[in-house]
Amino acid sequence: PIFQEQGMTETVHNWEDHGYLATYIKKNGSFANLRIHPHGLVLVDLQSYNDHMKGREEVDQLLNKVEERMKELFHGNIKRVKRLPAILRGGVIDRYWPTADGRLVEYDIDEVVYDEDSPFQNIKILHSKQFGNILILSGDVNLAESDLAYTQAIMGSGKEDYTGKEVLILGGGDGGILYEIVKLKPKMVTMVEISFDKQLIIHFNFLHPKYMRKTCGDVLDNLKGECYQVLIEDCIPVLKRYAKEGRMFDYVINDLTAVPISTSPEEDSTWEFLRLILDLSMKVLKQDGKYFTQGNCINLTDALTLYEEQLSRLYCPVEFSKETVCVPSYMELYP
Amino acid sequence: PIFQEQGMTETVHNWEDHGYLATYIKKNGSFANLRIHPHGLVLVDLQSYNDHMKGREEVDQLLNKVEERMKELFHGNIKRVKRLPAILRGGVIDRYWPTADGRLVEYDIDEVVYDEDSPFQNIKILHSKQFGNILILSGDVNLAESDLAYTQAIMGSGKEDYTGKEVLILGGGDGGILYEIVKLKPKMVTMVEISFDKQLIIHFNFLHPKYMRKTCGDVLDNLKGECYQVLIEDCIPVLKRYAKEGRMFDYVINDLTAVPISTSPEEDSTWEFLRLILDLSMKVLKQDGKYFTQGNCINLTDALTLYEEQLSRLYCPVEFSKETVCVPSYMELYP
């Protein structure tokens, strides 16, 4: 009756062995489902089009009434009551960007800053109240302005001395690594990033540095600086060229892609790509050089283990260590 | 027809001005809602009782078919398609613990370790794959074993020298602060925590240290150590007693409660409690002493501003600074 008092029309479906479904329809286009399972689970879903605050208060009042009535009916003998925040769908702003391990998380997005397809991927810049601008590549949260922790970790967590060193960055389009290393007076940093468009980068590039100022500072305003250069190229031929020329680096930092989620390393082309990059990188690394890269969500243990196995299959023996960090905008721990 | 091919029975409701709602009911107790809004928004919800993997694959296949069919019907002219992870309700394990600013977030909870009501609050210990055990007090994520960052921040972010100092901890029942300070060779740490039960603490206390070993080590296995004592008392009378006795501390660390979310500081009793604690704490603090406490989610700007205003209303003038940290299990930035 609580729903009917709201002017909602009831339709009831009764399964023989699976309980009831009551659907309540309101004239304004809202509706509710009340699903009662025989063992005592009751699920209430309310769906309405408008989500102004008044709507939310009305919903809360309605749910309060349902809760009170149920407590009366069962003499308070209810094990658990849980009310979840409303899910907002179909609006201009999409607040739901699931984690790498598939969990539903809602971000405090309040603005779509940029949303375009590049030849390589969909690029979104969404503004979060707490994380600043977030770069989302083909639906995956890549980096936010709050995420210096990611950049610091992939640079060796402050334990490396980059002064006077030769550094190669693979990918790194957000400019965070380049910006942080240049501060440390390296001899030369070469960044190889395919996702920029040569014609457009200065004026309207695919990822304009203005969107991630806190991350990249002014380092991407020019493709060359006193101690760095940005090559807009596929890194594979560049690595092959450097290997042939005998050009060597103190550090190679691979910021191209996370460890593939797929656990079929023999079939998946991302794994093949990853092995190729690893092998080529070892070829341009000095004897005591270091290679840094990202892993993936700590819960993707199978994928992370497989990645470690790849390391024992390189053409030369390598030693490795790993560290897990909390990257604010990821909402998961990240090795 | 895709739903009907699955053996689902259709019921359609047609609003004059608000589009359609089609409900599809399956014999096994599952059902689907297809809500079509006149301006082109289509929402599909599937609800089913079992959530074994086979169920998920079936759901994905069904949704793939719906998506394909819609793309055909609209000749690919669809602006956006978004599929959210399933929401799991009514199980033994509840994975949804909204943030302080009300966002829906799903945790990777895989075990309910402990769930009891104490005289003060509901205490849950839930195990997360990535965060370890999480302490949840009356529905709010309080601290996880992964959250050393919280403890370090409320201790002054490593910038304080606790050697030979007198420290007073208010609350801090998880033992994290006590454990970390004791390592730093203080003169004496006094922790005042009401939520322990004197009779039970050693054997079956409300928050047994075994649940948060990574956080508290062995420091709560006894109520006294070489340089610390734990008082199972309400901190207000303790503070009053210390103030009267003229007992002074180098540090007071208030780990009792977050800044109240309510923004009616004149009415809310939590705000009153907070002001009382602040005033009493200043009375037991040495001239150059420091007081540390937590804020709340960075998005609760009104509440945080109000808290700062309280600081100017204390009986003695104080200086303050603030720092924001990323606490892994909070999924929000926290000043």
XYZ file of C-alpha atoms in Angstrom:
670
model
C 0.000 0.000 0.000
C 2.903 2.420 0.562
C 3.589 2.408 -3.162
C -0.086 2.719 -3.998
C -0.349 5.761 -1.676
C 2.212 7.358 -4.000
C -0.231 6.901 -6.857
C 1.616 3.887 -8.223
C -0.205 1.076 -10.025
C 0.638 -2.454 -8.917
C 1.237 -5.529 -11.084
C 2.160 -8.743 -9.262
C 3.847 -11.803 -10.698
C 3.780 -14.910 -8.538
C 6.259 -17.720 -9.293
C 5.334 -21.090 -7.875
C 8.746 -21.728 -6.306
C 10.537 -18.407 -6.586
C 8.455 -15.858 -4.714
C 6.973 -12.632 -6.016
C 7.731 -9.664 -8.193
C 5.554 -6.595 -7.733
C 6.001 -3.749 -10.190
C 4.680 -0.301 -9.254
C 4.260 2.246 -12.014
C 3.794 5.978 -11.482
C 2.235 8.404 -13.957
C 5.399 10.532 -14.147
C 7.396 7.673 -15.675
C 8.950 6.364 -12.441
C 8.606 2.761 -11.397
C 9.589 0.392 -8.619
C 10.325 -3.317 -8.412
C 9.722 -5.215 -5.214
C 11.237 -8.688 -5.488
C 10.454 -11.059 -2.634
C 12.410 -14.298 -2.496
C 10.940 -17.269 -0.616
C 13.877 -17.523 1.820
C 13.320 -13.953 2.982
C 15.422 -11.714 0.770
C 13.539 -8.589 -0.304
C 14.995 -6.335 -2.992
C 13.512 -2.929 -3.753
C 14.588 -0.962 -6.824
C 13.298 2.482 -7.657
C 13.953 4.026 -11.041
C 13.084 7.587 -11.970
C 14.166 9.956 -14.655
C 14.959 13.124 -12.785
C 17.659 13.211 -10.227
C 17.311 16.597 -8.636
C 17.670 16.616 -4.875
C 13.933 16.785 -4.300
C 13.631 13.486 -6.148
C 16.237 11.961 -3.846
C 14.488 13.163 -0.719
C 11.196 11.744 -1.955
C 12.895 8.413 -2.640
C 14.447 8.395 0.817
C 11.107 9.139 2.449
C 9.461 6.346 0.485
C 12.189 3.882 1.412
C 11.965 4.957 5.059
C 8.264 4.103 5.003
C 8.924 0.709 3.398
C 11.603 -0.011 5.990
C 9.360 1.006 8.909
C 6.465 -1.067 7.600
C 8.652 -4.119 7.156
C 10.060 -3.767 10.661
C 6.486 -3.659 11.969
C 5.448 -6.683 9.930
C 8.416 -8.737 11.098
C 8.432 -7.345 14.651
C 11.928 -5.966 14.104
C 13.151 -9.443 13.255
C 15.124 -8.332 10.180
C 18.740 -9.431 9.890
C 20.097 -6.674 7.717
C 18.884 -3.558 5.885
C 21.098 -1.935 3.299
C 20.378 1.047 1.107
C 22.787 1.766 -1.746
C 23.407 5.211 -3.265
C 21.439 5.827 -6.461
C 23.105 4.858 -9.731
C 23.006 7.725 -12.227
C 22.731 6.539 -15.825
C 22.225 8.205 -19.159
C 23.453 11.655 -18.153
C 26.150 13.702 -19.859
C 28.519 12.805 -17.037
C 29.368 9.153 -16.505
C 30.609 8.606 -12.938
C 31.226 4.831 -13.142
C 34.682 3.606 -14.206
C 35.128 0.039 -12.954
C 38.525 -1.030 -11.603
C 40.849 -3.361 -13.537
C 39.514 -6.261 -11.449
C 35.929 -5.395 -12.414
C 34.615 -3.699 -9.293
C 31.961 -1.000 -9.605
C 33.268 2.339 -8.352
C 31.689 5.751 -8.614
C 33.926 8.777 -9.130
C 33.096 12.330 -8.099
C 33.132 13.478 -11.727
C 31.556 16.893 -12.211
C 32.647 17.839 -15.747
C 33.476 16.284 -19.107
C 36.520 18.323 -20.131
C 37.407 16.468 -23.344
C 36.038 13.426 -25.173
C 37.365 12.487 -28.604
C 38.530 9.461 -30.555
C 42.174 9.534 -31.667
C 43.422 7.058 -34.308
C 44.633 4.937 -31.381
C 41.975 5.122 -28.700
C 39.146 7.048 -27.144
C 40.555 9.856 -25.020
C 38.524 11.335 -22.207
C 39.510 13.970 -19.699
C 36.970 14.031 -16.876
C 37.201 16.390 -13.945
C 36.997 14.927 -10.467
C 36.443 17.175 -7.474
C 39.160 15.445 -5.475
C 41.523 13.994 -8.104
C 41.541 16.924 -10.552
C 41.483 16.035 -14.242
C 41.493 12.287 -14.938
C 42.797 10.869 -18.215
C 40.661 7.901 -19.301
C 41.914 5.923 -22.310
C 39.341 3.640 -23.961
C 37.406 3.409 -20.717
C 40.381 2.707 -18.412
C 41.444 5.219 -15.786
C 45.002 6.049 -16.853
C 46.203 8.868 -14.637
C 44.788 11.801 -12.685
C 46.415 15.030 -11.627
C 46.417 13.631 -8.073
C 48.555 10.655 -9.075
C 52.137 11.798 -8.553
C 52.472 8.527 -6.594
C 52.240 6.581 -9.860
C 54.916 8.694 -11.550
C 57.219 8.514 -8.534
C 56.836 4.731 -8.318
C 57.596 4.101 -11.998
C 60.702 6.294 -11.577
C 62.007 4.050 -8.785
C 60.331 5.621 -5.728
C 62.907 8.344 -5.194
C 65.785 5.889 -4.807
C 67.421 6.614 -8.185
C 69.868 9.372 -9.050
C 68.971 10.665 -12.503
C 71.588 13.443 -12.497
C 73.648 13.286 -15.695
C 71.912 10.095 -16.840
C 70.594 8.984 -20.240
C 66.909 8.084 -19.958
C 64.473 6.559 -22.450
C 60.730 6.831 -21.793
C 58.448 4.576 -23.847
C 54.978 6.089 -24.013
C 54.311 8.412 -21.099
C 51.959 10.662 -23.068
C 50.611 12.422 -20.000
C 54.084 13.937 -19.544
C 54.310 13.145 -15.828
C 57.514 11.081 -15.963
C 59.224 13.497 -18.339
C 58.319 16.462 -16.133
C 59.585 14.828 -12.938
C 62.843 13.520 -14.427
C 63.744 16.782 -16.164
C 63.669 18.433 -12.704
C 66.440 16.027 -11.652
C 69.025 17.334 -14.185
C 69.514 14.268 -16.382
C 71.981 14.376 -19.303
C 69.249 13.605 -21.830
C 65.715 12.204 -21.719
C 64.199 10.784 -24.904
C 60.473 10.142 -24.798
C 58.908 8.095 -27.617
C 55.151 8.499 -27.769
C 53.074 7.489 -30.792
C 49.773 8.932 -29.555
C 50.644 12.533 -30.342
C 49.878 14.036 -33.716
C 52.867 15.953 -35.072
C 50.819 18.641 -36.794
C 48.503 19.185 -33.922
C 50.594 18.786 -30.825
C 51.489 22.402 -30.253
C 48.059 23.853 -30.847
C 45.388 21.199 -30.586
C 47.119 17.922 -29.897
C 45.183 14.840 -28.903
C 46.235 15.189 -25.323
C 46.834 18.865 -24.818
C 49.132 19.524 -21.851
C 46.694 22.112 -20.527
C 44.421 19.288 -19.389
C 47.018 17.771 -17.087
C 49.018 20.801 -15.955
C 49.588 19.477 -12.442
C 51.050 16.315 -13.960
C 53.195 17.602 -16.825
C 53.841 21.258 -16.017
C 55.121 23.022 -19.143
C 57.312 20.162 -20.360
C 55.002 19.200 -23.249
C 54.530 22.767 -24.479
C 57.567 22.070 -26.662
C 58.847 18.821 -28.110
C 62.418 19.752 -27.203
C 64.059 21.250 -24.161
C 67.543 21.695 -22.789
C 67.834 18.080 -21.723
C 64.919 16.306 -23.389
C 63.292 15.493 -26.693
C 59.909 13.967 -27.537
C 59.757 11.716 -30.606
C 56.308 11.211 -32.079
C 56.958 7.686 -33.293
C 56.193 4.037 -32.723
C 58.725 2.958 -30.109
C 59.477 -0.462 -31.698
C 61.393 0.856 -34.762
C 63.061 3.468 -32.537
C 64.261 0.752 -30.138
C 65.486 -1.360 -33.083
C 67.367 1.638 -34.509
C 68.976 2.448 -31.151
C 69.952 -1.210 -30.666
C 71.573 -1.255 -34.118
C 73.392 2.023 -33.513
C 74.607 0.782 -30.127
C 72.959 3.682 -28.338
C 72.731 2.859 -24.621
C 70.661 4.219 -21.726
C 70.980 4.224 -17.954
C 67.231 3.930 -17.554
C 64.399 2.675 -19.746
C 60.961 3.485 -18.353
C 58.101 1.647 -20.037
C 54.872 3.552 -19.494
C 53.121 2.104 -22.555
C 50.495 -0.197 -21.144
C 49.591 -2.147 -18.041
C 50.303 -5.884 -17.804
C 47.668 -7.522 -20.028
C 44.686 -8.846 -18.120
C 44.449 -11.861 -20.439
C 46.221 -14.929 -19.136
C 46.954 -16.530 -22.524
C 50.473 -15.219 -23.094
C 51.038 -17.594 -26.014
C 48.112 -16.235 -27.982
C 47.542 -12.680 -26.884
C 49.213 -10.070 -29.058
C 49.551 -7.666 -26.137
C 51.761 -10.217 -24.388
C 53.813 -10.632 -27.566
C 54.175 -6.851 -27.792
C 55.218 -6.761 -24.161
C 57.935 -9.413 -24.649
C 59.226 -7.650 -27.752
C 59.485 -4.344 -25.880
C 61.256 -6.074 -22.995
C 63.821 -7.759 -25.234
C 64.513 -4.617 -27.241
C 64.770 -2.545 -24.070
C 67.383 -4.874 -22.593
C 69.426 -4.361 -25.760
C 69.638 -0.583 -25.272
C 70.255 -0.766 -21.518
C 73.765 -0.336 -20.089
C 75.207 -3.228 -18.075
C 74.129 -1.668 -14.773
C 71.050 -0.016 -16.273
C 67.546 -0.252 -14.901
C 64.172 -0.862 -16.517
C 61.014 0.363 -14.791
C 57.429 -0.452 -15.698
C 53.950 -0.704 -14.214
C 52.110 -3.893 -13.320
C 48.343 -3.955 -12.977
C 45.734 -4.205 -10.218
C 47.198 -6.269 -7.368
C 44.188 -8.608 -7.504
C 45.049 -9.781 -11.033
C 47.500 -12.240 -9.536
C 47.517 -14.670 -12.477
C 48.401 -11.951 -14.972
C 51.093 -10.525 -12.679
C 52.637 -13.980 -12.149
C 52.663 -14.576 -15.883
C 54.439 -11.277 -16.361
C 57.144 -12.350 -13.931
C 57.519 -15.604 -15.862
C 58.150 -13.635 -19.037
C 61.097 -11.982 -17.286
C 62.879 -15.333 -16.992
C 62.462 -15.917 -20.737
C 64.328 -12.839 -21.956
C 67.427 -13.322 -24.125
C 69.599 -12.149 -21.220
C 69.219 -12.900 -17.523
C 67.664 -10.119 -15.445
C 67.049 -9.472 -11.784
C 63.846 -7.810 -10.721
C 62.017 -6.450 -7.706
C 58.527 -5.061 -7.305
C 56.776 -2.490 -5.168
C 53.077 -1.845 -4.643
C 51.710 1.685 -4.424
C 48.400 3.333 -3.779
C 47.548 5.544 -6.751
C 44.750 7.859 -5.546
C 42.498 7.759 -8.614
C 42.854 3.989 -9.216
C 40.911 2.847 -6.125
C 43.026 -0.279 -6.040
C 46.583 -1.125 -5.044
C 48.944 -1.227 -7.976
C 52.263 -3.092 -8.269
C 12.166 -10.980 -29.151
C 15.651 -11.593 -27.713
C 14.168 -11.816 -24.227
C 11.307 -13.981 -25.428
C 13.820 -16.379 -27.057
C 15.153 -16.878 -23.514
C 11.714 -18.098 -22.477
C 10.829 -14.805 -20.825
C 7.258 -13.521 -20.699
C 6.734 -9.905 -21.706
C 4.523 -7.280 -20.048
C 4.577 -3.797 -21.560
C 3.518 -0.560 -19.948
C 3.110 2.423 -22.239
C 3.063 5.921 -20.732
C 1.538 8.595 -22.916
C 4.444 11.018 -22.515
C 7.154 8.992 -20.844
C 7.934 6.084 -23.133
C 7.774 2.370 -22.324
C 8.587 -0.161 -19.657
C 8.794 -3.775 -20.739
C 9.178 -6.386 -18.009
C 10.432 -9.861 -18.965
C 9.895 -12.671 -16.517
C 11.658 -16.015 -16.620
C 10.435 -19.249 -15.048
C 13.576 -19.580 -12.892
C 12.777 -16.367 -10.987
C 14.937 -14.015 -13.054
C 13.507 -10.925 -14.649
C 14.525 -7.984 -16.811
C 13.339 -4.405 -17.156
C 13.707 -2.575 -20.434
C 12.925 1.096 -19.920
C 12.735 3.191 -23.086
C 12.613 6.959 -22.661
C 11.136 9.100 -25.469
C 14.358 11.105 -26.002
C 16.311 7.914 -26.714
C 17.690 6.687 -23.413
C 17.327 2.907 -23.032
C 18.011 1.268 -19.672
C 18.232 -2.503 -19.300
C 18.309 -4.145 -15.880
C 18.639 -7.856 -15.331
C 18.056 -9.383 -11.941
C 18.675 -13.001 -11.087
C 19.145 -14.933 -7.922
C 22.238 -16.986 -8.551
C 25.495 -15.375 -9.304
C 27.729 -18.250 -10.277
C 30.010 -17.588 -13.242
C 27.753 -19.417 -15.658
C 24.994 -16.994 -14.763
C 27.275 -14.072 -15.557
C 28.284 -15.471 -18.915
C 24.634 -16.020 -19.825
C 23.847 -12.442 -18.844
C 26.747 -11.140 -20.937
C 25.610 -13.155 -23.951
C 22.078 -11.857 -23.591
C 23.291 -8.264 -23.298
C 25.582 -8.754 -26.313
C 22.548 -9.819 -28.332
C 20.516 -6.814 -27.170
C 23.418 -4.502 -28.030
C 23.885 -6.032 -31.494
C 20.179 -5.844 -32.245
C 19.984 -2.205 -31.186
C 22.991 -1.309 -33.312
C 21.240 -2.940 -36.290
C 17.976 -1.126 -35.586
C 19.670 2.261 -35.303
C 22.251 1.605 -38.061
C 25.079 2.008 -35.558
C 23.830 5.476 -34.699
C 24.103 5.013 -30.921
C 25.942 7.659 -28.928
C 27.066 5.617 -25.988
C 26.771 2.076 -24.620
C 27.726 1.370 -21.040
C 27.514 -1.886 -19.130
C 28.040 -1.779 -15.363
C 29.332 -4.663 -13.262
C 26.580 -6.643 -11.535
C 25.549 -5.480 -8.074
C 25.520 -8.370 -5.615
C 22.875 -8.021 -2.932
C 21.567 -10.197 -0.148
C 24.610 -12.453 0.153
C 26.563 -13.181 3.333
C 29.279 -10.833 2.084
C 28.376 -7.195 1.530
C 30.869 -5.586 -0.856
C 29.371 -2.057 -0.926
C 30.623 0.503 1.595
C 29.877 3.972 0.262
C 32.445 6.740 0.772
C 31.905 9.586 3.259
C 30.691 11.764 0.374
C 28.107 9.134 -0.582
C 29.658 7.508 -3.634
C 28.946 3.848 -4.372
C 32.131 1.798 -4.217
C 32.540 -1.936 -4.329
C 35.289 -3.541 -2.250
C 36.977 -6.857 -3.011
C 35.632 -8.377 0.209
C 35.933 -12.155 0.287
C 35.260 -12.995 3.945
C 33.317 -11.774 6.950
C 35.873 -12.217 9.730
C 33.890 -10.686 12.584
C 30.488 -9.017 12.930
C 29.128 -8.088 16.361
C 27.444 -5.220 18.159
C 29.409 -3.702 21.019
C 27.678 -1.383 23.518
C 29.047 1.495 21.411
C 28.715 0.486 17.791
C 28.504 -2.319 15.272
C 31.971 -3.723 14.672
C 32.763 -5.561 11.467
C 36.062 -6.961 10.305
C 35.831 -7.794 6.606
C 38.695 -9.276 4.644
C 39.697 -7.579 1.416
C 41.995 -9.326 -1.031
C 44.113 -6.223 -1.517
C 43.648 -4.235 1.715
C 43.779 -7.115 4.212
C 41.337 -6.945 7.128
C 39.163 -3.822 7.142
C 37.637 -2.464 10.351
C 34.138 -1.114 9.675
C 32.444 0.735 12.546
C 28.673 1.202 12.197
C 28.954 0.972 8.441
C 31.909 3.352 8.001
C 35.262 2.109 6.756
C 37.561 2.958 9.665
C 40.951 1.438 8.882
C 42.414 -1.471 6.939
C 45.674 -3.305 7.413
C 46.891 -1.549 4.242
C 46.398 1.899 5.768
C 49.715 2.727 7.429
C 49.412 6.010 5.478
C 46.560 7.066 7.781
C 48.539 6.288 10.923
C 51.661 8.024 9.621
C 49.679 11.131 8.665
C 47.933 11.471 12.047
C 51.373 11.157 13.684
C 52.683 14.141 11.718
C 53.904 12.457 8.505
C 57.298 11.438 9.857
C 58.306 15.002 10.692
C 57.994 14.634 14.476
C 60.568 13.337 16.916
C 58.744 11.244 19.504
C 61.906 10.137 21.314
C 61.553 10.785 25.040
C 58.191 12.503 24.595
C 54.930 12.291 26.554
C 52.092 11.316 24.226
C 48.338 11.054 24.786
C 46.220 9.106 22.278
C 42.458 9.633 22.431
C 40.688 6.624 20.935
C 42.911 4.755 18.508
C 41.336 1.380 19.236
C 42.879 -0.320 16.216
C 46.258 0.115 17.930
C 47.993 1.500 14.833
C 49.152 4.808 16.339
C 50.245 3.190 19.593
C 52.233 0.527 17.728
C 54.023 3.042 15.498
C 54.852 5.527 18.289
C 56.136 2.874 20.684
C 58.726 1.963 18.020
C 60.046 5.540 18.261
C 61.123 5.269 21.946
C 58.799 7.813 23.571
C 59.000 8.470 27.320
C 55.392 7.404 27.861
C 52.331 6.916 25.681
C 48.894 6.908 27.307
C 46.067 5.666 25.150
C 42.484 6.226 26.349
C 39.994 4.032 24.532
C 36.466 3.445 25.779
C 35.531 0.787 23.220
C 37.466 -2.013 24.870
C 35.882 -4.196 27.496
C 38.120 -4.601 30.529
C 37.068 -8.148 31.265
C 37.251 -9.311 27.727
C 40.170 -7.512 26.196
C 42.811 -10.146 26.746
C 40.783 -13.118 25.636
C 37.773 -12.017 23.630
C 37.810 -8.260 23.460
C 35.522 -6.380 21.131
C 38.319 -5.626 18.752
C 40.800 -8.425 19.208
C 44.290 -7.424 18.035
C 44.545 -10.647 16.046
C 42.215 -9.132 13.448
C 44.505 -6.212 12.693
C 47.965 -7.676 13.269
C 49.595 -5.720 10.456
C 48.282 -2.516 12.026
C 48.870 -3.048 15.743
C 51.523 -5.756 15.970
C 51.600 -7.133 19.519
C 51.087 -3.810 21.264
C 47.486 -4.538 22.294
C 48.227 -8.017 23.585
C 48.839 -6.307 26.916
C 47.384 -3.115 28.336
C 50.794 -2.055 29.613
C 54.274 -2.050 28.179
C 57.641 -0.524 28.988
C 56.647 2.891 27.687
C 52.888 2.739 27.255
C 49.608 2.140 29.023
C 46.078 1.669 27.693
C 43.240 3.067 29.826
C 39.827 1.606 29.137
C 37.921 4.751 29.956
C 35.908 7.607 28.533
C 38.526 10.194 27.564
C 36.530 13.237 28.769
C 36.876 12.560 32.532
C 40.472 11.454 31.961
C 41.274 14.750 30.210
C 39.534 16.704 32.994
C 41.527 14.831 35.633
C 44.827 15.428 33.809
C 43.976 19.123 33.381
C 43.235 19.433 37.105
C 46.410 17.578 38.058
C 48.433 19.758 35.696
C 49.661 16.755 33.768
C 51.090 17.936 30.435
C 51.861 16.200 27.123
C 54.100 16.939 24.162
C 51.560 15.426 21.777
C 47.834 14.796 21.913
C 46.574 12.645 19.029
C 42.812 12.585 18.627
C 41.787 9.449 16.752
C 38.242 9.370 18.139
C 36.046 10.302 15.203
C 36.146 12.047 11.860
C 34.948 15.632 11.464
C 31.140 15.431 11.657
C 29.444 15.421 8.268
C 26.575 17.528 9.641
C 27.020 21.241 9.033
C 24.942 22.450 12.002
C 27.702 22.920 14.575
C 25.379 24.781 16.947
C 22.954 21.883 17.201
C 24.891 18.732 16.509
C 26.154 16.970 19.616
C 29.140 15.518 17.724
C 30.356 19.064 17.090
C 29.876 19.902 20.765
C 31.842 16.794 21.717
C 34.538 17.794 19.270
C 34.857 21.314 20.718
C 34.964 19.930 24.262
C 37.743 17.505 23.345
C 39.667 20.299 21.631
C 39.427 22.646 24.606
C 40.371 19.953 27.121
C 43.245 18.787 24.917
C 44.718 22.294 24.740
C 44.688 22.344 28.549
C 46.932 19.275 28.810
C 49.264 20.322 25.994
C 52.661 21.884 26.733
C 53.315 25.403 25.400
C 55.106 24.031 22.296
C 52.977 20.861 22.157
C 51.156 19.591 19.101
C 47.667 18.232 18.560
C 46.999 15.904 15.623
C 43.648 14.730 14.341
C 41.892 13.488 11.210
C 39.564 15.493 8.986
C 37.108 13.779 6.685
C 36.647 13.160 2.955
C 38.182 16.092 1.058
C 34.888 16.628 -0.787
C 33.044 17.512 2.430
C 34.345 21.059 2.128
C 31.615 22.692 4.218
C 32.198 20.395 7.174
C 35.977 20.824 6.931
C 35.666 24.638 6.796
C 33.388 24.577 9.836
C 35.965 22.525 11.685
C 38.613 25.139 10.947
C 36.261 27.810 12.253
C 35.957 25.931 15.546
C 39.724 26.214 15.922
C 39.496 29.986 16.129
C 36.926 29.722 18.922
C 39.052 27.780 21.391
C 39.817 29.364 24.767
C 43.436 29.839 23.696
C 44.776 30.889 20.285
C 46.157 28.048 18.147
C 48.001 27.769 14.865
C 47.162 24.934 12.516
C 48.164 23.356 9.241
C 46.634 20.532 7.256
C 47.797 17.813 4.927
C 45.823 15.544 2.601
C 46.712 11.874 2.229
C 45.575 8.937 0.163
C 44.467 6.160 2.523
C 44.273 2.997 0.391
C 41.026 1.534 1.722
C 39.141 4.873 1.855
C 38.871 5.367 -1.929
C 38.888 9.109 -1.370
C 41.480 11.708 -0.428
C 41.492 12.500 3.263
C 42.723 15.670 4.997
